[in-house]
PDB file of C-alpha atoms and ligand atoms in Angstrom:
ATOM      1  CA  UNK A   1       4.418 101.558 111.167  1.00 97.00           C
ATOM      2  CA  UNK A   2       3.753 102.770 107.560  1.00 98.00           C
ATOM      3  CA  UNK A   3       5.296 101.669 104.140  1.00 98.00           C
ATOM      4  CA  UNK A   4       5.337 104.693 101.514  1.00 98.00           C
ATOM      5  CA  UNK A   5       5.177 103.284  98.110  1.00 97.00           C
ATOM      6  CA  UNK A   6       3.443 101.050  95.381  1.00 95.00           C
ATOM      7  CA  UNK A   7       3.729  97.076  94.849  1.00 93.00           C
ATOM      8  CA  UNK A   8       4.529  98.239  91.060  1.00 96.00           C
ATOM      9  CA  UNK A   9       8.404  98.950  92.640  1.00 97.00           C
ATOM     10  CA  UNK A  10       9.728  95.633  93.128  1.00 98.00           C
ATOM     11  CA  UNK A  11      11.929  97.815  96.467  1.00 98.00           C
ATOM     12  CA  UNK A  12       8.369  98.360  97.666  1.00 98.00           C
ATOM     13  CA  UNK A  13       7.549  95.016  96.932  1.00 98.00           C
ATOM     14  CA  UNK A  14      11.042  93.882  99.266  1.00 98.00           C
ATOM     15  CA  UNK A  15       9.704  95.135 101.812  1.00 98.00           C
ATOM     16  CA  UNK A  16       6.126  94.449 102.026  1.00 98.00           C
ATOM     17  CA  UNK A  17       7.370  90.617 101.984  1.00 98.00           C
ATOM     18  CA  UNK A  18       9.750  91.391 104.910  1.00 98.00           C
ATOM     19  CA  UNK A  19       7.405  93.019 107.253  1.00 98.00           C
ATOM     20  CA  UNK A  20       4.354  90.026 105.958  1.00 98.00           C
ATOM     21  CA  UNK A  21       7.030  87.159 106.525  1.00 98.00           C
ATOM     22  CA  UNK A  22       7.635  87.924 110.094  1.00 98.00           C
ATOM     23  CA  UNK A  23       4.483  89.977 111.287  1.00 98.00           C
ATOM     24  CA  UNK A  24       4.952  93.802 111.647  1.00 98.00           C
ATOM     25  CA  UNK A  25       1.541  95.104 111.145  1.00 97.00           C
ATOM     26  CA  UNK A  26       1.469  98.690 108.818  1.00 98.00           C
ATOM     27  CA  UNK A  27      -0.887 101.238 107.434  1.00 98.00           C
ATOM     28  CA  UNK A  28       0.042 100.575 103.187  1.00 97.00           C
ATOM     29  CA  UNK A  29       0.731 104.171 101.948  1.00 97.00           C
ATOM     30  CA  UNK A  30       0.032 103.603  98.588  1.00 95.00           C
ATOM     31  CA  UNK A  31       2.422 106.897  96.583  1.00 95.00           C
ATOM     32  CA  UNK A  32       4.283 106.836  93.255  1.00 94.00           C
ATOM     33  CA  UNK A  33       6.476 109.638  92.741  1.00 95.00           C
ATOM     34  CA  UNK A  34       5.993 108.978  88.671  1.00 93.00           C
ATOM     35  CA  UNK A  35       2.484 110.419  89.439  1.00 92.00           C
ATOM     36  CA  UNK A  36       1.434 113.693  89.807  1.00 92.00           C
ATOM     37  CA  UNK A  37       0.390 115.843  93.104  1.00 94.00           C
ATOM     38  CA  UNK A  38       2.866 112.904  94.997  1.00 95.00           C
ATOM     39  CA  UNK A  39       4.288 113.392  98.395  1.00 96.00           C
ATOM     40  CA  UNK A  40       6.910 111.475  98.939  1.00 97.00           C
ATOM     41  CA  UNK A  41       9.867 114.182  98.794  1.00 97.00           C
ATOM     42  CA  UNK A  42       8.002 114.489 102.872  1.00 97.00           C
ATOM     43  CA  UNK A  43       9.205 111.162 103.548  1.00 97.00           C
ATOM     44  CA  UNK A  44      12.389 111.677 101.031  1.00 98.00           C
ATOM     45  CA  UNK A  45      14.442 114.149  99.896  1.00 97.00           C
ATOM     46  CA  UNK A  46      14.955 111.634  96.742  1.00 98.00           C
ATOM     47  CA  UNK A  47      11.563 111.334  96.310  1.00 97.00           C
ATOM     48  CA  UNK A  48      11.473 107.531  95.879  1.00 98.00           C
ATOM     49  CA  UNK A  49      10.021 105.239  97.099  1.00 98.00           C
ATOM     50  CA  UNK A  50       9.942 103.101  99.768  1.00 98.00           C
ATOM     51  CA  UNK A  51       9.631 104.863 103.055  1.00 98.00           C
ATOM     52  CA  UNK A  52       9.427 103.954 105.544  1.00 98.00           C
ATOM     53  CA  UNK A  53       7.438 105.728 108.983  1.00 98.00           C
ATOM     54  CA  UNK A  54       8.003 103.958 111.966  1.00 98.00           C
ATOM     55  CA  UNK A  55       5.335 104.999 115.108  1.00 96.00           C
ATOM     56  CA  UNK A  56       7.700 107.786 116.959  1.00 96.00           C
ATOM     57  CA  UNK A  57       7.788 109.007 113.480  1.00 97.00           C
ATOM     58  CA  UNK A  58      12.104 108.628 112.058  1.00 98.00           C
ATOM     59  CA  UNK A  59      11.689 108.204 108.335  1.00 98.00           C
ATOM     60  CA  UNK A  60      14.042 105.058 107.247  1.00 98.00           C
ATOM     61  CA  UNK A  61      14.846 105.494 103.253  1.00 98.00           C
ATOM     62  CA  UNK A  62      16.205 103.194 100.406  1.00 98.00           C
ATOM     63  CA  UNK A  63      15.208  99.204 101.042  1.00 98.00           C
ATOM     64  CA  UNK A  64      18.439  97.955 101.986  1.00 98.00           C
ATOM     65  CA  UNK A  65      18.587 100.529 105.203  1.00 98.00           C
ATOM     66  CA  UNK A  66      14.898  99.565 105.898  1.00 98.00           C
ATOM     67  CA  UNK A  67      15.697  95.660 105.853  1.00 98.00           C
ATOM     68  CA  UNK A  68      18.898  96.876 108.150  1.00 98.00           C
ATOM     69  CA  UNK A  69      16.454  98.727 110.415  1.00 98.00           C
ATOM     70  CA  UNK A  70      13.328  95.709 110.595  1.00 98.00           C
ATOM     71  CA  UNK A  71      16.670  93.571 111.600  1.00 98.00           C
ATOM     72  CA  UNK A  72      17.591  95.411 114.342  1.00 97.00           C
ATOM     73  CA  UNK A  73      14.096  94.877 115.653  1.00 97.00           C
ATOM     74  CA  UNK A  74      15.278  91.332 116.134  1.00 97.00           C
ATOM     75  CA  UNK A  75      11.629  89.870 115.261  1.00 98.00           C
ATOM     76  CA  UNK A  76      11.296  85.904 113.541  1.00 98.00           C
ATOM     77  CA  UNK A  77      12.261  84.733 111.074  1.00 98.00           C
ATOM     78  CA  UNK A  78      15.551  86.952 110.953  1.00 98.00           C
ATOM     79  CA  UNK A  79      16.652  87.252 107.513  1.00 98.00           C
ATOM     80  CA  UNK A  80      20.308  88.160 107.765  1.00 98.00           C
ATOM     81  CA  UNK A  81      22.420  85.854 109.829  1.00 97.00           C
ATOM     82  CA  UNK A  82      23.782  86.606 112.282  1.00 96.00           C
ATOM     83  CA  UNK A  83      27.488  85.859 111.887  1.00 97.00           C
ATOM     84  CA  UNK A  84      28.845  89.166 109.989  1.00 97.00           C
ATOM     85  CA  UNK A  85      30.708  87.606 106.620  1.00 98.00           C
ATOM     86  CA  UNK A  86      28.093  85.352 106.124  1.00 97.00           C
ATOM     87  CA  UNK A  87      25.052  88.810 106.820  1.00 97.00           C
ATOM     88  CA  UNK A  88      27.415  90.621 104.237  1.00 98.00           C
ATOM     89  CA  UNK A  89      27.686  87.934 101.180  1.00 97.00           C
ATOM     90  CA  UNK A  90      23.973  87.909 101.660  1.00 98.00           C
ATOM     91  CA  UNK A  91      23.435  91.293 101.342  1.00 98.00           C
ATOM     92  CA  UNK A  92      25.863  91.098  98.543  1.00 98.00           C
ATOM     93  CA  UNK A  93      23.607  89.591  96.645  1.00 98.00           C
ATOM     94  CA  UNK A  94      20.790  91.758  97.684  1.00 98.00           C
ATOM     95  CA  UNK A  95      22.233  94.335  96.251  1.00 98.00           C
ATOM     96  CA  UNK A  96      22.745  92.120  93.106  1.00 98.00           C
ATOM     97  CA  UNK A  97      18.583  91.123  92.942  1.00 98.00           C
ATOM     98  CA  UNK A  98      18.420  95.134  93.492  1.00 98.00           C
ATOM     99  CA  UNK A  99      20.787  96.323  90.776  1.00 98.00           C
ATOM    100  CA  UNK A 100      18.594  94.161  88.268  1.00 98.00           C
ATOM    101  CA  UNK A 101      16.207  95.747  89.490  1.00 98.00           C
ATOM    102  CA  UNK A 102      17.380  99.396  89.390  1.00 98.00           C
ATOM    103  CA  UNK A 103      19.044  98.580  85.566  1.00 98.00           C
ATOM    104  CA  UNK A 104      14.839  97.118  84.496  1.00 98.00           C
ATOM    105  CA  UNK A 105      14.157 100.165  85.493  1.00 98.00           C
ATOM    106  CA  UNK A 106      16.319 102.506  83.991  1.00 98.00           C
ATOM    107  CA  UNK A 107      15.246 100.079  80.583  1.00 98.00           C
ATOM    108  CA  UNK A 108      11.367 100.448  81.203  1.00 97.00           C
ATOM    109  CA  UNK A 109      11.670 104.699  81.798  1.00 97.00           C
ATOM    110  CA  UNK A 110      14.374 104.853  78.727  1.00 97.00           C
ATOM    111  CA  UNK A 111      11.733 102.515  76.122  1.00 96.00           C
ATOM    112  CA  UNK A 112       8.682 105.075  77.960  1.00 96.00           C
ATOM    113  CA  UNK A 113      10.430 107.977  76.128  1.00 97.00           C
ATOM    114  CA  UNK A 114       9.415 108.912  72.213  1.00 97.00           C
ATOM    115  CA  UNK A 115      11.570 106.257  69.812  1.00 96.00           C
ATOM    116  CA  UNK A 116      13.428 108.672  67.972  1.00 97.00           C
ATOM    117  CA  UNK A 117      15.111 110.228  72.054  1.00 97.00           C
ATOM    118  CA  UNK A 118      15.925 106.394  72.974  1.00 97.00           C
ATOM    119  CA  UNK A 119      19.709 105.359  73.129  1.00 97.00           C
ATOM    120  CA  UNK A 120      20.332 101.731  71.781  1.00 97.00           C
ATOM    121  CA  UNK A 121      23.550 101.966  73.938  1.00 97.00           C
ATOM    122  CA  UNK A 122      21.572 103.066  76.556  1.00 97.00           C
ATOM    123  CA  UNK A 123      19.168  99.901  76.966  1.00 97.00           C
ATOM    124  CA  UNK A 124      21.959  97.883  75.268  1.00 97.00           C
ATOM    125  CA  UNK A 125      24.385  98.754  78.757  1.00 98.00           C
ATOM    126  CA  UNK A 126      21.441  97.703  80.693  1.00 98.00           C
ATOM    127  CA  UNK A 127      20.910  94.618  78.887  1.00 97.00           C
ATOM    128  CA  UNK A 128      23.943  92.992  79.039  1.00 98.00           C
ATOM    129  CA  UNK A 129      24.086  94.009  83.212  1.00 98.00           C
ATOM    130  CA  UNK A 130      21.304  92.301  83.424  1.00 98.00           C
ATOM    131  CA  UNK A 131      22.546  88.902  81.795  1.00 98.00           C
ATOM    132  CA  UNK A 132      25.866  89.470  83.645  1.00 98.00           C
ATOM    133  CA  UNK A 133      23.144  89.460  86.373  1.00 98.00           C
ATOM    134  CA  UNK A 134      21.323  87.051  86.100  1.00 98.00           C
ATOM    135  CA  UNK A 135      24.222  84.330  85.488  1.00 98.00           C
ATOM    136  CA  UNK A 136      25.870  85.417  88.509  1.00 98.00           C
ATOM    137  CA  UNK A 137      23.017  84.280  90.852  1.00 98.00           C
ATOM    138  CA  UNK A 138      22.242  80.741  89.010  1.00 98.00           C
ATOM    139  CA  UNK A 139      25.943  79.829  89.775  1.00 98.00           C
ATOM    140  CA  UNK A 140      25.312  81.282  93.678  1.00 98.00           C
ATOM    141  CA  UNK A 141      21.669  78.699  93.363  1.00 98.00           C
ATOM    142  CA  UNK A 142      24.267  76.155  91.693  1.00 98.00           C
ATOM    143  CA  UNK A 143      27.172  75.737  94.222  1.00 98.00           C
ATOM    144  CA  UNK A 144      24.540  76.327  97.084  1.00 97.00           C
ATOM    145  CA  UNK A 145      25.493  79.552  98.372  1.00 97.00           C
ATOM    146  CA  UNK A 146      21.302  80.217  97.969  1.00 98.00           C
ATOM    147  CA  UNK A 147      18.735  77.873  98.709  1.00 96.00           C
ATOM    148  CA  UNK A 148      15.298  77.851  97.559  1.00 93.00           C
ATOM    149  CA  UNK A 149      14.004  76.786 100.668  1.00 92.00           C
ATOM    150  CA  UNK A 150      15.881  79.247 102.934  1.00 95.00           C
ATOM    151  CA  UNK A 151      14.106  82.621 103.015  1.00 98.00           C
ATOM    152  CA  UNK A 152      16.296  85.727 104.287  1.00 98.00           C
ATOM    153  CA  UNK A 153      17.393  88.423 102.378  1.00 98.00           C
ATOM    154  CA  UNK A 154      19.166  87.201  99.559  1.00 98.00           C
ATOM    155  CA  UNK A 155      16.458  85.040  97.857  1.00 98.00           C
ATOM    156  CA  UNK A 156      13.348  87.464  98.940  1.00 98.00           C
ATOM    157  CA  UNK A 157      15.346  90.854  96.662  1.00 98.00           C
ATOM    158  CA  UNK A 158      15.908  87.565  93.655  1.00 98.00           C
ATOM    159  CA  UNK A 159      12.394  86.618  93.317  1.00 98.00           C
ATOM    160  CA  UNK A 160      10.983  90.429  93.671  1.00 98.00           C
ATOM    161  CA  UNK A 161      13.737  90.861  90.869  1.00 98.00           C
ATOM    162  CA  UNK A 162      12.853  88.391  89.203  1.00 98.00           C
ATOM    163  CA  UNK A 163       8.925  89.023  89.891  1.00 97.00           C
ATOM    164  CA  UNK A 164       9.563  92.834  88.047  1.00 98.00           C
ATOM    165  CA  UNK A 165      10.815  91.476  85.284  1.00 97.00           C
ATOM    166  CA  UNK A 166       8.177  89.205  84.519  1.00 96.00           C
ATOM    167  CA  UNK A 167       6.018  91.735  85.113  1.00 96.00           C
ATOM    168  CA  UNK A 168       7.369  95.393  82.704  1.00 96.00           C
ATOM    169  CA  UNK A 169       8.472  91.950  79.944  1.00 96.00           C
ATOM    170  CA  UNK A 170      12.498  93.368  80.832  1.00 96.00           C
ATOM    171  CA  UNK A 171      14.921  90.478  79.569  1.00 93.00           C
ATOM    172  CA  UNK A 172      11.340  87.681  78.649  1.00 92.00           C
ATOM    173  CA  UNK A 173      13.516  84.957  78.084  1.00 93.00           C
ATOM    174  CA  UNK A 174      15.583  85.032  81.635  1.00 94.00           C
ATOM    175  CA  UNK A 175      14.745  81.847  83.075  1.00 93.00           C
ATOM    176  CA  UNK A 176      15.877  80.201  79.222  1.00 94.00           C
ATOM    177  CA  UNK A 177      19.667  77.954  80.716  1.00 93.00           C
ATOM    178  CA  UNK A 178      18.941  79.271  83.991  1.00 97.00           C
ATOM    179  CA  UNK A 179      17.960  76.238  85.645  1.00 97.00           C
ATOM    180  CA  UNK A 180      18.704  76.026  88.967  1.00 98.00           C
ATOM    181  CA  UNK A 181      17.344  80.553  89.427  1.00 98.00           C
ATOM    182  CA  UNK A 182      13.644  79.532  87.588  1.00 98.00           C
ATOM    183  CA  UNK A 183      13.248  76.887  90.889  1.00 97.00           C
ATOM    184  CA  UNK A 184      14.398  78.995  93.343  1.00 98.00           C
ATOM    185  CA  UNK A 185      12.288  81.627  91.856  1.00 98.00           C
ATOM    186  CA  UNK A 186       9.160  79.536  91.730  1.00 97.00           C
ATOM    187  CA  UNK A 187       9.609  78.319  95.365  1.00 98.00           C
ATOM    188  CA  UNK A 188       9.477  81.682  96.346  1.00 98.00           C
ATOM    189  CA  UNK A 189       6.354  82.728  94.209  1.00 97.00           C
ATOM    190  CA  UNK A 190       4.083  80.017  96.724  1.00 97.00           C
ATOM    191  CA  UNK A 191       4.419  81.819  99.610  1.00 98.00           C
ATOM    192  CA  UNK A 192       1.595  83.810 100.445  1.00 98.00           C
ATOM    193  CA  UNK A 193       4.073  87.377 101.404  1.00 98.00           C
ATOM    194  CA  UNK A 194       5.151  87.191  97.655  1.00 98.00           C
ATOM    195  CA  UNK A 195       0.729  86.367  96.569  1.00 97.00           C
ATOM    196  CA  UNK A 196      -0.265  89.287  99.203  1.00 97.00           C
ATOM    197  CA  UNK A 197       2.263  92.091  97.745  1.00 97.00           C
ATOM    198  CA  UNK A 198       1.352  91.231  93.999  1.00 94.00           C
ATOM    199  CA  UNK A 199       2.176  93.887  91.288  1.00 91.00           C
ATOM    200  CA  UNK A 200      -2.203  95.635  90.031  1.00 85.00           C
ATOM    201  CA  UNK A 201      -1.874  94.358  86.719  1.00 77.00           C
ATOM    202  CA  UNK A 202       0.156  97.177  84.261  1.00 63.00           C
TER     203      UNK A 202
HETATM  204  N1  GSH B 301      18.123 101.773  96.062  1.00 65.74           N
HETATM  205  C1  GSH B 301      16.496 102.567  95.865  1.00 65.74           C
HETATM  206  C2  GSH B 301      16.120 102.655  94.865  1.00 65.74           C
HETATM  207  C3  GSH B 301      14.647 102.541  94.628  1.00 65.74           C
HETATM  208  C4  GSH B 301      13.495 102.969  94.065  1.00 65.74           C
HETATM  209  O1  GSH B 301      14.547 103.417  92.354  1.00 65.74           O
HETATM  210  N2  GSH B 301      12.508 103.373  93.045  1.00 65.74           N
HETATM  211  C5  GSH B 301      11.714 103.987  92.782  1.00 65.74           C
HETATM  212  C6  GSH B 301      10.407 103.154  92.335  1.00 65.74           C
HETATM  213  S1  GSH B 301      10.603 101.932  91.527  1.00 65.74           S
HETATM  214  C7  GSH B 301      11.675 105.903  92.713  1.00 65.74           C
HETATM  215  O2  GSH B 301      11.266 106.402  93.574  1.00 65.74           O
HETATM  216  N3  GSH B 301      12.004 106.360  91.084  1.00 65.74           N
HETATM  217  C8  GSH B 301      12.139 107.725  92.346  1.00 65.74           C
HETATM  218  C9  GSH B 301      13.244 108.231  91.052  1.00 65.74           C
HETATM  219  O3  GSH B 301      13.835 107.773  90.506  1.00 65.74           O
HETATM  220  O4  GSH B 301      13.181 109.311  91.146  1.00 65.74           O
HETATM  221  C10 GSH B 301      15.961 101.432  97.479  1.00 65.74           C
HETATM  222  O5  GSH B 301      16.229 100.283  97.421  1.00 65.74           O
HETATM  223  O6  GSH B 301      15.210 101.747  97.455  1.00 65.74           O
END
């Protein structure tokens, strides 16, 4: 299999971690849509990464779909519960973590614009999305919905999202007053799959 993307993308990192945890060997095709001459649209008409190319040439994109595809291969460890409603709940938390990545990405792109063209209103909207979502995650860890010692797609996605905030220095105070979330993320960061997928220095 081939995974197209870069570890600077938290969505790509999420998929790499899933594949490493499952012991699936893959070729990493380093490419990023923001780079000139990139070939991402050959794989995904939306021009986004990650894209996964299977050995028989089928292409899967949008990271939650890739996760679902990889789960269908039935390779341990399972990262979603078998019970459909429990699975949906975990996937909703994955969506929440992905939403933090989305808001972080929009903030980074907005801040990359010339200062006169940046919208404070937009930056505030994205900051508020992140703050509300972090508070929700803190509650999920506090009430046991998320557990630091349980590896699933929600805990992986949450740790990737927090790592992205650190990497891009978005919401730098996210860990203040969220001790449960910090503990969960620090536990996940100790895994080899996280160490092996560190984003390159910015
Ligand atoms: N919902 C998508 C988001 C992927 C995404 O936005 N990736 C960024 C890289 S971090 C990208 O490719 N952006 C290019 C663009 O939006 O044109 C997923 O989960 O795969």
